[in-house]
Structure formats: structure tokens, C-alpha cells
Amino acid sequence: MDFSKLQELAQKERERQEQYKHRIFCCTSTACLSAGAGATHSMLEQSVAACECHEHEVEVVATGCMGLCSRGPLVRVETKDEPDVVYQRVSPEVALKIVAEHLPIPPDDKDDTADEEGDILPHDFPHFRASLRKAQEQKGLEQYVLSLDHPFFTKQVKVVLSEIGHVDPQSLEDYLAHGGYQALAHVLANMTPEDVCQTILKSGLRGRGGAGFPTGMKWNFGRLAVGDTKYMIVNGDEGDPGAYMDRTVMEDDPHRVLEGMIIAAYAIGASYGYLYVRGEYPIAIQRLQRAIRLARRRGILGSSVLGTNFSFDADVRIGAGAFVCGEETALINSVEGKRGMPRMRPPYPTTSGLWNAPTVINNVETVASVPPIINHGPEWYAAIGTEKSKGTKVFALAGQLRNTGLIEVPMGITLREIVYDIGEGVSEGHTFKAAQTGGPSGGCISADYLDTPVDYENLKKLGSIMGSGGLVIIDDTTSMPEFARFFMDFCVDESCGKCVPCRVGTVQIRALLDKLIAGQGELDDLDKLEKLCKFVSAASLCGLGQSAPNPVLSTLTYFRHEYEALIQNKTNQEAAAD
Amino acid sequence: MSDRSSGNAESDKRYQLIDRSMKRFDYQKDALLEVLNTTQEAFGYLSEELLGYVSDQLNVPLSQVYGVATFYHMFTFDPLGDHNCIICTGTACHVKGSNLIVNALSEAFNIDEGQTTPDGVFSLKTARCLGSCGLAPVVVIDGDVTGKQTPETTLQRVREIIALSAETTQAEHTRSEVEA
């Protein structure tokens, strides 16, 4: 099918949507679901049905993450010619209030049904209407309204997440209506693979998986590599605990991931691709599989992509829980059905990857950044961010903060703005202690560096890394040596065992930490710890081992006094015993 | 393990799910991980017999099947209890005290993380990260995900669910006795 037919579909869908006076969006992503969004969504649907409105009065849409997960479930009401309203903490009772606020409730003869005991049956409309009237009388909806002028929203710049929370992830038509697959159509019709690589290079986009390698350069290596068959892999094995950016993008805007992936495949000349997704993300797997099915049916995937002579198809591969599979060569082994152990590099995957064919592997967020870059131009993207780190970065803001959730900010924003404006600071009575970025491969940044602009270079200078986007805020209730041990526990478990420095070194680091935390430490243990960390870092084969000591090294740098206090305590106790 | 391709396998519908998965991948060896995923989904765990079946059908040495299966955390080799509680121990949940929840349940049921009570009623598990970090700490009880939990709320819900199913079983038992 060529793109003009898809545009017709998009136009039809837009017209359908414009007919509605109200569109009620209920977040049904994992975080809101665990706050009870399932019940909220069905209450919205049933009470809206009970209002028996005219055909084009209202539509309830199950959509994706709106960002402020800690206040979930979130519901947004879009009314024609009126500003949008977002409601927070929407329990089924609040959902009734929302419907009562926005929709006319038809009258009933009898109005005492709401007082009866027991649950309301799904099609008992008079009963729902009685409950709606009751909810209307109770009022008190104002306290659930979320101000969109809050810095949580105003400080964000949405490029990757732009459609999430607006688009229905299950519908290809809705994605098209939001301008979907336009970038792909433009690329196929007007650009050579070389042009595409140049455009991405010019935009300054760097790998969002954590290492920050320039994406355009990687694609160029893939494009120039010699091979009859090439592969494009999207890395959705988000193993970093405390991070869920990729999950959200895959669950809530799966076609965007697919579109970016097909553009990448065209740029490098790949004919087949895999989306490698964590087994722990069943909804993401299901939605990507659905997106692939729908895309195939409409000729977006297959032997003639959008009616051109470019052919590309893709499939989902399900990971089974191994942190090391985030490393690209380990991921390749896993796609091949083997143990996910890293390979020696070089040769790099762009030369010899999946089944020894040239393979480009990009993170989910990286490929999701591609369609907007094509649509708005590389200059537009490069205007966001700092000199060396362009564009935006999605962070999963979590930990001991007032506002936690998923945010997208321009590179170069300071940690202070993220923590105090977007996150509204740590909970009352506590003080900020550290920001942990990059998960088990990253480090802890202390309060002294809150004004550092966040980009790849600065975070590295501070002994941490950008990582995939986990950002966990810690207050004074957390002990840093114990926090470091938490990550070391993780790395000991996740070390694949292939190389000795990582397999043995992480265990030895943990043993030293155990000793210190148990109050058995000697003064020279800190030096030993530091030496060991540097050794593991220098001698390990892959990124996991090379970065595993980061949490320890960074806490040793910024919170050495906490380690020293553990030793001091011991010395004091011994002195007291004497 | 000698009867792995015998009538037992043919009569069990769950084996058909495994077969379908292998067929989808044309019995290619690289489908191993996918097939193991399907197998665990169908049976809840990977028994020695099942590993043998997959090894035979895909023509991959059993040692390799075992090596792959044990490498990944999501595969388990023992059946789960009737009820289970998975506690997220990701970074966000950790700093919000998920280890206290693990300890509380571990003490209450006298089992370690990853174990099942001897009567097969309850399994206690942990997960790396469930990706609901905004609502930390998160627990999953019998597939139901809830956020912002404490040791008390989790323990209470687990006890309620176990008590409820015990009551139902008791009631069924009584009914069948009366009918008899």
C-alpha cells in the first residue's frame, strides 16, 4: 500500500475524532494500572455508556503514560474549544465525579437505586445514573485537578514522548492521524540511505542506551559494511532497575519505535530486524507484536515497504531476564538462542554481528527520536541541548521525591531543576543526599553538584554516566555504603561469568563492603577497595564489568566520610572495650 | 526422562503449545530461548522432562538447553505455590524499603526469597524491576500489581488471599461430603 492510501486513513481518523465534543483519556500504562487504573477505566466506560449521549458526544480512550506516575491514575478530558483538564488520583469514585461534571445525565423516574447495597451490574444504567447524580451533588472535584502550569509539565520538552498519553497505542489509524509514518514516507521517497545517515549525524543524536555513541556514525558504519544480509536490532532489554523509559515508549507508542527502526534499516540496508524486549514487559511485547501485525497488513512492513522497492520485516524476540543482555554483543548471542554472554570486540557488530552479518543495534529511545528528527529537520533537533549532547533525554524519576514519574527534559538542564522544580524536592523533614544516575553502571552525585548541567560529558566527569535514564533520588535515610552494596549485589548476580575480573572482582568488592558495613573494616580497606574497583574497571571484557565499580567509586569519592565513620565506629568500640 | 516423547506428551495440550512454537521457528536451533519461554508459560516451570523434550525436538544437546535455561533469571525449575507474591527489588523500590517487605514475608512464612512453603501454598519471589518505579515499592500478589506497599499491607493481603482460598476449598470439601 502506498502512503497516499495511509494518508486517507489518517484523514478519516482525524475527522472521526473531531466529531466528538469530549474525549476522555485514561492512562492505562503499567504504573497507573498498579495504582488501579483498570477499575478507573471500566468505570469511565460504563458510566459514560449510562449517560446514553448522542453519537458524537463523548469517547473514552485508553492511552499511555502522562508522566506524573506518583499521582496516578491520571485522566485527561479534552473538550472542544476548551482547555484540557488533567485529573490526578482518579479512583472509580472520582471517575464518576468527572463524568458527572462533563456530561449531561439523563433523568430517571426512580432515583433511589444508588442507596441499594451491593455492586452495580455493568448494564444497570439507571443505577449508574443515580450514582452519577450523587457524585454530582457531592462536588469536591477541584482537589483532583492537576495544574498544567506546574513546573513538572512546563520544564519538560517532549520529543520522544510527544504523542504518548495522546495516542491510542493499539490503533495504527490513530498513530497515522498523529502524523505517523510521515517521516518514513519522506525518507523512502526523497532520501538516499547516505542522506539519512548524514541527517542523523547532523542532528547530533547519540545512543540513548547509555554510552552515547553518535547514531549517524553507527548507521554509516552499518551502511558501508560489506554483506548480502544486514540486520537491524532494537534493544528493548531495559535491565537497569529503577528505569522504565523504554518500556513506556514500547507500550504506549509502539508504532513510533517501528517507524524509527524501519528508517534505520533503510539507512543501513537491512532486510530484517528484531525487537529484543525484556520478558518482564508482557504488555510491551504484546503491543509491539500487534503493531507489527497491523503494519504488515498495511504494507508498512514486508516485501515492498509503502509501495517502494525497499523490503524489510521485523519480529519480536523475548529476553528472559539477564542484565548483561543490554550489552550489544551479549544481546546478539541471546537473539541467536544462546547464553547471553558478550563477545570480544572488535569485530564490532556493524562489521560482524547477528549470525556474523553486519548488524546495527540501537536503543528504543534512540530509534524513537528518529521520526521527529526527519520531520522537523536535524537543525531543529540540534538546537535543543548542549554543545556535545543534543536533543532531549527521557528519565525515569524515582526514589524519595514528592513527584516521581517519567520526564523528558532538554540536555543541559541542571539536576537542581529536575529535583526541586520538576520533582518538588524530597519529602518533608528530609534532606537531599544524592542523585543516582545510570543504575548499576552509574554513580551517585552529591548535593554539591546539583547545578551541573546534565549531559554525557558532565555526568562522566562526575564519575557517573548518563545511562539509559534511571534517575533515583536518595534522601538522608539511605546509607551510602549500603546503597553501594545493593548495586554490587546486583552485579555479582548479573555477572555472566565469562571473564575473571568481573566474575571474581565483583564478589571480592562485595566482601569488602560486607566487612565494612559489619563494622569489621580497617583503614587500609578503603584503599584496597579503591584499587580493586579500578582493576575490575580496567580489566573487564564488557560494559557490565567495566562500569560495575562505578557505584562504589562514586560513593567513595563523594561520601567517603560515611565509609570512614563505619571504621571509626569500630575503632571507638575497641577503645571502649579496652 | 525415557518417556518424554511417549503418549504422556501427546495427550497433554500444553505440549502442543510448545510444538506450535517450534513449528513457528521451523525447528531452528536459535529458537531455543523462545521455545523455553513458551514452555515455561505453558507449564509454569521447566522440569527435567520438559528440558529433555525441547532438547530432542530442536536437536540441541541437553547440556546446552540446560546451560541456556539456567543462565536467564526468568526460568524456574520448580513449580510455584498456589499463591505467590513477587516483590520488586529494583533501585526505586529498594530505597523505599522493599527489603523490609521481603523480610516480613520471609519471617511470617518461614521461607527464603525464591522458596515455596512445604505445603505448596505460598511462594515468595523477588523481581529485578517491574518498571512501576513511580509507585515504589511495588508488589505483585497472584498477578495483581499494587504500588506504595508496606510490610503490613502486603502481609495482610497475602494472608487474606490464602485464607479465602482455604475457605473455598473447605466449603467445596464439605459440599462434596454432603453430596456423597
Short mmCIF file of C-alpha atoms in Angstrom, two decimals, chain A residues 159-531:
data_model
loop_
_atom_site.label_atom_id
_atom_site.label_comp_id
_atom_site.label_asym_id
_atom_site.label_seq_id
_atom_site.Cartn_x
_atom_site.Cartn_y
_atom_site.Cartn_z
CA VAL A 159 10.25 14.92 21.53
CA VAL A 160 10.27 11.17 22.14
CA LEU A 161 7.22 11.24 24.40
CA SER A 162 5.34 13.82 22.31
CA GLU A 163 2.41 11.57 21.40
CA ILE A 164 2.43 9.36 24.47
CA GLY A 165 -0.69 9.96 26.52
CA HIS A 166 -2.44 11.29 23.42
CA VAL A 167 -2.26 8.39 21.02
CA ASP A 168 -4.06 5.07 21.38
CA PRO A 169 -1.20 2.57 21.32
CA GLN A 170 -3.39 -0.19 19.94
CA SER A 171 -4.51 1.76 16.89
CA LEU A 172 -2.50 2.23 13.70
CA GLU A 173 -5.09 4.72 12.41
CA ASP A 174 -4.63 6.91 15.47
CA TYR A 175 -0.85 6.89 15.02
CA LEU A 176 -1.34 7.89 11.37
CA ALA A 177 -3.75 10.63 12.43
CA HIS A 178 -0.98 11.99 14.66
CA GLY A 179 1.35 12.25 11.67
CA GLY A 180 2.75 8.74 11.96
CA TYR A 181 4.84 7.12 9.21
CA GLN A 182 5.21 10.51 7.50
CA ALA A 183 8.92 10.51 8.24
CA LEU A 184 9.28 7.03 6.77
CA ALA A 185 7.36 8.00 3.63
CA HIS A 186 9.54 11.08 3.22
CA VAL A 187 12.74 9.09 3.67
CA LEU A 188 11.74 6.43 1.16
CA ALA A 189 10.57 8.93 -1.43
CA ASN A 190 13.18 11.67 -1.18
CA MET A 191 16.34 10.49 0.56
CA THR A 192 19.17 8.10 -0.17
CA PRO A 193 20.48 5.92 2.67
CA GLU A 194 23.52 8.20 2.77
CA ASP A 195 21.28 11.27 3.17
CA VAL A 196 19.56 9.63 6.11
CA CYS A 197 22.87 8.86 7.84
CA GLN A 198 24.04 12.43 7.21
CA THR A 199 20.81 13.89 8.59
CA ILE A 200 21.04 11.85 11.78
CA LEU A 201 24.73 12.71 12.11
CA LYS A 202 23.92 16.39 11.70
CA SER A 203 21.18 16.23 14.33
CA GLY A 204 23.79 15.18 16.89
CA LEU A 205 21.68 12.27 18.13
CA ARG A 206 23.72 9.95 20.34
CA GLY A 207 22.89 6.45 21.55
CA ARG A 208 20.38 6.66 24.37
CA GLY A 209 21.28 3.26 25.78
CA GLY A 210 23.94 4.93 27.86
CA ALA A 211 27.24 5.01 26.01
CA GLY A 212 26.30 7.96 23.83
CA PHE A 213 27.91 6.86 20.57
CA PRO A 214 26.84 9.11 17.65
CA THR A 215 23.93 7.32 15.98
CA GLY A 216 24.58 8.70 12.50
CA MET A 217 28.14 7.38 12.62
CA LYS A 218 26.99 3.92 13.69
CA TRP A 219 24.49 3.85 10.84
CA ASN A 220 27.19 4.89 8.41
CA PHE A 221 29.40 2.00 9.57
CA GLY A 222 26.44 -0.30 9.04
CA ARG A 223 25.70 1.18 5.63
CA LEU A 224 29.29 0.82 4.43
CA ALA A 225 29.75 -2.68 5.85
CA VAL A 226 30.01 -5.41 3.24
CA GLY A 227 27.42 -8.15 3.40
CA ASP A 228 24.48 -9.57 1.48
CA THR A 229 22.27 -9.62 4.52
CA LYS A 230 22.26 -7.00 7.23
CA TYR A 231 20.23 -6.80 10.41
CA MET A 232 18.69 -4.03 12.45
CA ILE A 233 18.11 -4.75 16.13
CA VAL A 234 16.24 -2.56 18.58
CA ASN A 235 17.44 -3.06 22.14
CA GLY A 236 14.43 -3.06 24.46
CA ASP A 237 16.15 -5.09 27.17
CA GLU A 238 15.85 -2.40 29.77
CA GLY A 239 17.66 -4.18 32.57
CA ASP A 240 18.56 -1.17 34.67
CA PRO A 241 16.48 -1.46 37.86
CA GLY A 242 14.68 1.77 38.57
CA ALA A 243 14.20 2.70 34.93
CA TYR A 244 11.21 2.33 32.62
CA MET A 245 11.65 4.80 29.77
CA ASP A 246 11.91 2.18 27.05
CA ARG A 247 9.05 0.18 28.46
CA THR A 248 6.81 3.24 28.30
CA VAL A 249 7.78 4.07 24.73
CA MET A 250 7.29 0.48 23.57
CA GLU A 251 3.96 0.10 25.38
CA ASP A 252 2.49 3.49 24.66
CA ASP A 253 3.77 4.38 21.19
CA PRO A 254 4.85 1.09 19.59
CA HIS A 255 4.45 2.34 16.02
CA ARG A 256 6.94 5.12 16.70
CA VAL A 257 9.55 2.52 17.61
CA LEU A 258 8.72 0.58 14.48
CA GLU A 259 8.90 3.67 12.27
CA GLY A 260 12.33 4.65 13.63
CA MET A 261 13.50 1.08 13.19
CA ILE A 262 12.39 0.89 9.54
CA ILE A 263 14.13 4.21 8.78
CA ALA A 264 17.31 2.88 10.39
CA ALA A 265 17.01 -0.34 8.40
CA TYR A 266 16.67 1.65 5.18
CA ALA A 267 19.72 3.74 6.07
CA ILE A 268 21.95 0.72 6.64
CA GLY A 269 20.36 -1.56 4.04
CA ALA A 270 18.98 -4.16 6.45
CA SER A 271 16.28 -6.51 5.27
CA TYR A 272 15.30 -7.99 8.60
CA GLY A 273 15.15 -6.78 12.16
CA TYR A 274 14.49 -7.86 15.69
CA LEU A 275 12.97 -6.02 18.59
CA TYR A 276 14.56 -7.59 21.64
CA VAL A 277 12.27 -6.99 24.61
CA ARG A 278 12.56 -7.99 28.26
CA GLY A 279 10.32 -10.88 29.22
CA GLU A 280 9.24 -8.84 32.24
CA TYR A 281 7.38 -6.46 29.91
CA PRO A 282 4.43 -8.54 28.67
CA ILE A 283 2.34 -5.51 27.64
CA ALA A 284 5.20 -4.05 25.59
CA ILE A 285 5.69 -7.41 23.85
CA GLN A 286 2.02 -7.74 23.09
CA ARG A 287 1.68 -4.19 21.75
CA LEU A 288 4.79 -4.40 19.57
CA GLN A 289 3.58 -7.70 18.15
CA ARG A 290 0.24 -6.10 17.39
CA ALA A 291 1.91 -3.06 15.83
CA ILE A 292 3.98 -5.37 13.58
CA ARG A 293 0.86 -7.28 12.53
CA LEU A 294 -1.04 -4.08 11.68
CA ALA A 295 1.96 -2.60 9.86
CA ARG A 296 2.33 -5.75 7.76
CA ARG A 297 -1.34 -5.67 6.83
CA ARG A 298 -1.00 -2.09 5.59
CA GLY A 299 2.19 -2.68 3.66
CA ILE A 300 4.41 -0.74 6.06
CA LEU A 301 6.44 -3.89 6.65
CA GLY A 302 7.08 -6.59 4.10
CA SER A 303 8.44 -7.09 0.62
CA SER A 304 7.55 -3.62 -0.62
CA VAL A 305 7.56 -1.03 2.15
CA LEU A 306 4.96 1.66 1.32
CA GLY A 307 4.91 0.51 -2.29
CA THR A 308 8.65 1.11 -2.86
CA ASN A 309 11.26 -1.49 -3.76
CA PHE A 310 12.69 -1.44 -0.22
CA SER A 311 11.80 -4.57 1.70
CA PHE A 312 12.03 -5.05 5.42
CA ASP A 313 10.34 -7.20 8.01
CA ALA A 314 10.72 -7.48 11.76
CA ASP A 315 9.91 -9.77 14.64
CA VAL A 316 9.92 -9.56 18.43
CA ARG A 317 12.40 -11.60 20.44
CA ILE A 318 11.70 -12.06 24.11
CA GLY A 319 14.52 -11.83 26.60
CA ALA A 320 14.44 -13.89 29.74
CA GLY A 321 15.94 -11.65 32.35
CA ALA A 322 19.68 -11.08 32.13
CA PHE A 323 21.10 -7.60 32.71
CA VAL A 324 24.16 -8.34 30.61
CA CYS A 325 21.95 -8.75 27.52
CA GLY A 326 21.74 -4.96 27.38
CA GLU A 327 25.35 -5.18 26.12
CA GLU A 328 25.07 -5.44 22.36
CA THR A 329 27.21 -8.49 21.69
CA ALA A 330 25.53 -10.38 24.57
CA LEU A 331 22.18 -9.40 23.11
CA ILE A 332 23.22 -10.83 19.74
CA ASN A 333 24.05 -14.15 21.39
CA SER A 334 20.68 -14.12 23.09
CA VAL A 335 18.83 -13.47 19.82
CA GLU A 336 20.72 -16.46 18.43
CA GLY A 337 19.22 -18.52 21.25
CA LYS A 338 22.43 -18.85 23.26
CA ARG A 339 23.55 -17.82 26.72
CA GLY A 340 23.74 -14.05 26.71
CA MET A 341 27.49 -13.68 27.08
CA PRO A 342 29.37 -10.83 25.46
CA ARG A 343 31.78 -11.37 22.59
CA MET A 344 35.20 -9.86 22.14
CA ARG A 345 35.18 -6.56 20.27
CA PRO A 346 36.44 -5.89 17.60
CA PRO A 347 34.95 -7.00 15.33
CA TYR A 348 32.12 -4.66 16.16
CA PRO A 349 28.55 -5.72 15.37
CA THR A 350 28.40 -3.25 12.48
CA THR A 351 31.02 -5.47 10.80
CA SER A 352 30.11 -8.86 12.21
CA GLY A 353 27.04 -9.14 14.39
CA LEU A 354 23.99 -11.37 14.25
CA TRP A 355 24.95 -14.63 12.52
CA ASN A 356 28.16 -12.82 11.64
CA ALA A 357 26.33 -10.39 9.38
CA PRO A 358 26.65 -6.59 9.73
CA THR A 359 24.21 -5.53 12.44
CA VAL A 360 23.21 -2.19 13.88
CA ILE A 361 21.80 -2.19 17.40
CA ASN A 362 20.03 0.87 18.72
CA ASN A 363 18.23 1.55 21.94
CA VAL A 364 14.44 2.07 21.89
CA GLU A 365 14.68 5.75 22.78
CA THR A 366 17.27 6.32 20.04
CA VAL A 367 15.07 4.96 17.26
CA ALA A 368 12.02 6.73 18.70
CA SER A 369 13.92 10.03 18.34
CA VAL A 370 14.41 9.47 14.61
CA PRO A 371 10.95 10.23 13.14
CA PRO A 372 10.74 13.73 14.72
CA ILE A 373 14.30 14.50 13.53
CA ILE A 374 13.29 13.63 9.96
CA ASN A 375 10.00 15.55 10.26
CA HIS A 376 11.41 18.74 11.80
CA GLY A 377 14.92 18.65 10.40
CA PRO A 378 18.30 17.99 12.05
CA GLU A 379 18.84 21.69 12.79
CA TRP A 380 15.68 21.80 14.90
CA TYR A 381 16.90 18.85 16.97
CA ALA A 382 20.45 20.13 17.27
CA ALA A 383 19.13 23.45 18.61
CA ILE A 384 17.96 21.60 21.75
CA GLY A 385 20.59 20.64 24.32
CA THR A 386 24.26 21.43 24.89
CA GLU A 387 27.26 21.66 22.61
CA LYS A 388 28.08 17.97 22.58
CA SER A 389 24.83 16.46 23.80
CA LYS A 390 21.94 17.36 21.56
CA GLY A 391 18.25 16.89 21.97
CA THR A 392 16.28 15.61 24.91
CA LYS A 393 16.63 12.75 27.34
CA VAL A 394 13.87 10.75 28.95
CA PHE A 395 14.40 9.98 32.63
CA ALA A 396 12.51 7.72 34.98
CA LEU A 397 12.49 9.95 38.02
CA ALA A 398 12.08 7.81 41.12
CA GLY A 399 13.04 7.49 44.75
CA GLN A 400 12.44 9.74 47.71
CA LEU A 401 10.87 12.68 45.89
CA ARG A 402 7.45 14.26 46.02
CA ASN A 403 6.80 13.88 42.30
CA THR A 404 8.01 10.74 40.64
CA GLY A 405 7.33 9.64 37.12
CA LEU A 406 8.52 9.76 33.56
CA ILE A 407 10.01 13.03 32.31
CA GLU A 408 11.66 14.25 29.13
CA VAL A 409 13.99 17.21 29.52
CA PRO A 410 16.39 19.07 27.26
CA MET A 411 20.04 18.08 27.67
CA GLY A 412 21.81 20.66 29.78
CA ILE A 413 19.05 21.09 32.34
CA THR A 414 20.53 21.11 35.86
CA LEU A 415 19.96 18.39 38.39
CA ARG A 416 18.59 21.07 40.70
CA GLU A 417 15.82 21.90 38.26
CA ILE A 418 14.96 18.22 37.93
CA VAL A 419 14.99 17.57 41.67
CA TYR A 420 13.42 20.77 43.01
CA ASP A 421 11.23 22.11 40.20
CA ILE A 422 10.04 19.00 38.43
CA GLY A 423 10.31 16.68 41.41
CA GLU A 424 9.34 19.31 44.02
CA GLY A 425 12.16 18.18 46.31
CA VAL A 426 12.46 15.32 48.79
CA SER A 427 9.70 14.52 51.25
CA GLU A 428 9.18 16.84 54.18
CA GLY A 429 11.58 16.59 57.09
CA HIS A 430 14.31 15.05 54.96
CA THR A 431 17.23 16.44 53.03
CA PHE A 432 18.53 15.60 49.58
CA LYS A 433 21.57 13.37 49.70
CA ALA A 434 22.36 12.09 46.23
CA ALA A 435 21.10 11.56 42.72
CA GLN A 436 21.90 8.17 41.30
CA THR A 437 22.08 8.02 37.51
CA GLY A 438 22.81 5.13 35.22
CA GLY A 439 21.71 2.33 37.55
CA PRO A 440 24.27 -0.35 38.48
CA SER A 441 26.66 1.08 35.88
CA GLY A 442 26.36 4.64 37.11
CA GLY A 443 27.20 6.61 40.18
CA CYS A 444 25.88 8.81 42.93
CA ILE A 445 26.13 12.58 42.59
CA SER A 446 26.12 14.62 45.79
CA ALA A 447 24.28 17.86 46.61
CA ASP A 448 27.42 19.92 45.82
CA TYR A 449 26.97 19.20 42.13
CA LEU A 450 23.27 19.91 41.81
CA ASP A 451 23.93 22.83 39.49
CA THR A 452 25.81 20.74 36.96
CA PRO A 453 24.09 20.71 33.56
CA VAL A 454 23.09 17.16 32.74
CA ASP A 455 24.83 15.82 29.64
CA TYR A 456 27.04 12.88 28.68
CA GLU A 457 30.34 14.68 29.36
CA ASN A 458 29.43 16.26 32.70
CA LEU A 459 28.00 13.10 34.20
CA LYS A 460 31.08 11.18 33.15
CA LYS A 461 33.30 13.81 34.71
CA LEU A 462 31.42 13.36 37.98
CA GLY A 463 32.14 9.62 37.94
CA SER A 464 28.68 8.62 36.85
CA ILE A 465 27.15 8.03 33.43
CA MET A 466 24.05 9.17 31.58
CA GLY A 467 22.98 5.55 31.35
CA SER A 468 19.67 4.65 29.88
CA GLY A 469 17.80 7.17 32.03
CA GLY A 470 17.26 5.83 35.52
CA LEU A 471 17.38 8.73 37.98
CA VAL A 472 16.85 7.72 41.58
CA ILE A 473 16.88 10.41 44.24
CA ILE A 474 18.09 9.46 47.70
CA ASP A 475 17.47 11.34 50.92
CA ASP A 476 19.25 11.21 54.29
CA THR A 477 17.56 7.93 55.29
CA THR A 478 19.79 5.90 52.94
CA SER A 479 23.30 4.83 53.95
CA MET A 480 25.64 5.19 51.00
CA PRO A 481 27.89 2.18 51.70
CA GLU A 482 24.77 0.03 51.92
CA PHE A 483 23.43 1.56 48.74
CA ALA A 484 26.72 0.73 47.01
CA ARG A 485 26.43 -2.83 48.30
CA PHE A 486 22.91 -3.05 46.87
CA PHE A 487 24.31 -2.39 43.40
CA MET A 488 27.28 -4.68 43.94
CA ASP A 489 24.86 -7.48 44.93
CA PHE A 490 23.14 -6.84 41.65
CA CYS A 491 26.36 -7.00 39.64
CA VAL A 492 27.52 -10.18 41.38
CA ASP A 493 24.23 -11.80 40.40
CA GLU A 494 24.27 -10.46 36.88
CA SER A 495 27.92 -11.03 36.00
CA CYS A 496 27.77 -13.60 33.22
CA GLY A 497 30.93 -15.31 34.43
CA LYS A 498 32.85 -15.17 31.19
CA CYS A 499 35.77 -13.03 32.33
CA VAL A 500 37.58 -13.33 35.65
CA PRO A 501 37.91 -9.64 36.65
CA CYS A 502 34.17 -9.20 36.68
CA ARG A 503 33.17 -12.64 37.98
CA VAL A 504 35.67 -12.72 40.84
CA GLY A 505 36.25 -9.00 41.28
CA THR A 506 32.63 -8.11 41.97
CA VAL A 507 32.44 -10.83 44.63
CA GLN A 508 35.60 -9.51 46.30
CA ILE A 509 34.31 -5.93 46.21
CA ARG A 510 31.10 -7.07 47.85
CA ALA A 511 33.03 -9.00 50.50
CA LEU A 512 34.96 -5.83 51.38
CA LEU A 513 31.74 -3.84 51.56
CA ASP A 514 30.17 -6.52 53.77
CA LYS A 515 33.15 -6.34 56.06
CA LEU A 516 32.97 -2.55 56.29
CA ILE A 517 29.23 -2.48 56.87
CA ALA A 518 29.52 -5.15 59.56
CA GLY A 519 31.89 -2.80 61.38
CA GLN A 520 34.93 -5.03 60.83
CA GLY A 521 36.76 -2.68 58.46
CA GLU A 522 40.35 -1.46 58.76
CA LEU A 523 41.55 1.89 57.47
CA ASP A 524 43.52 0.40 54.58
CA ASP A 525 40.38 -1.44 53.40
CA LEU A 526 39.24 1.72 51.68
CA ASP A 527 42.44 1.84 49.64
CA LYS A 528 42.10 -1.83 48.84
CA LEU A 529 38.52 -1.24 47.77
CA GLU A 530 39.52 1.60 45.51
CA LYS A 531 42.37 -0.36 43.92
#
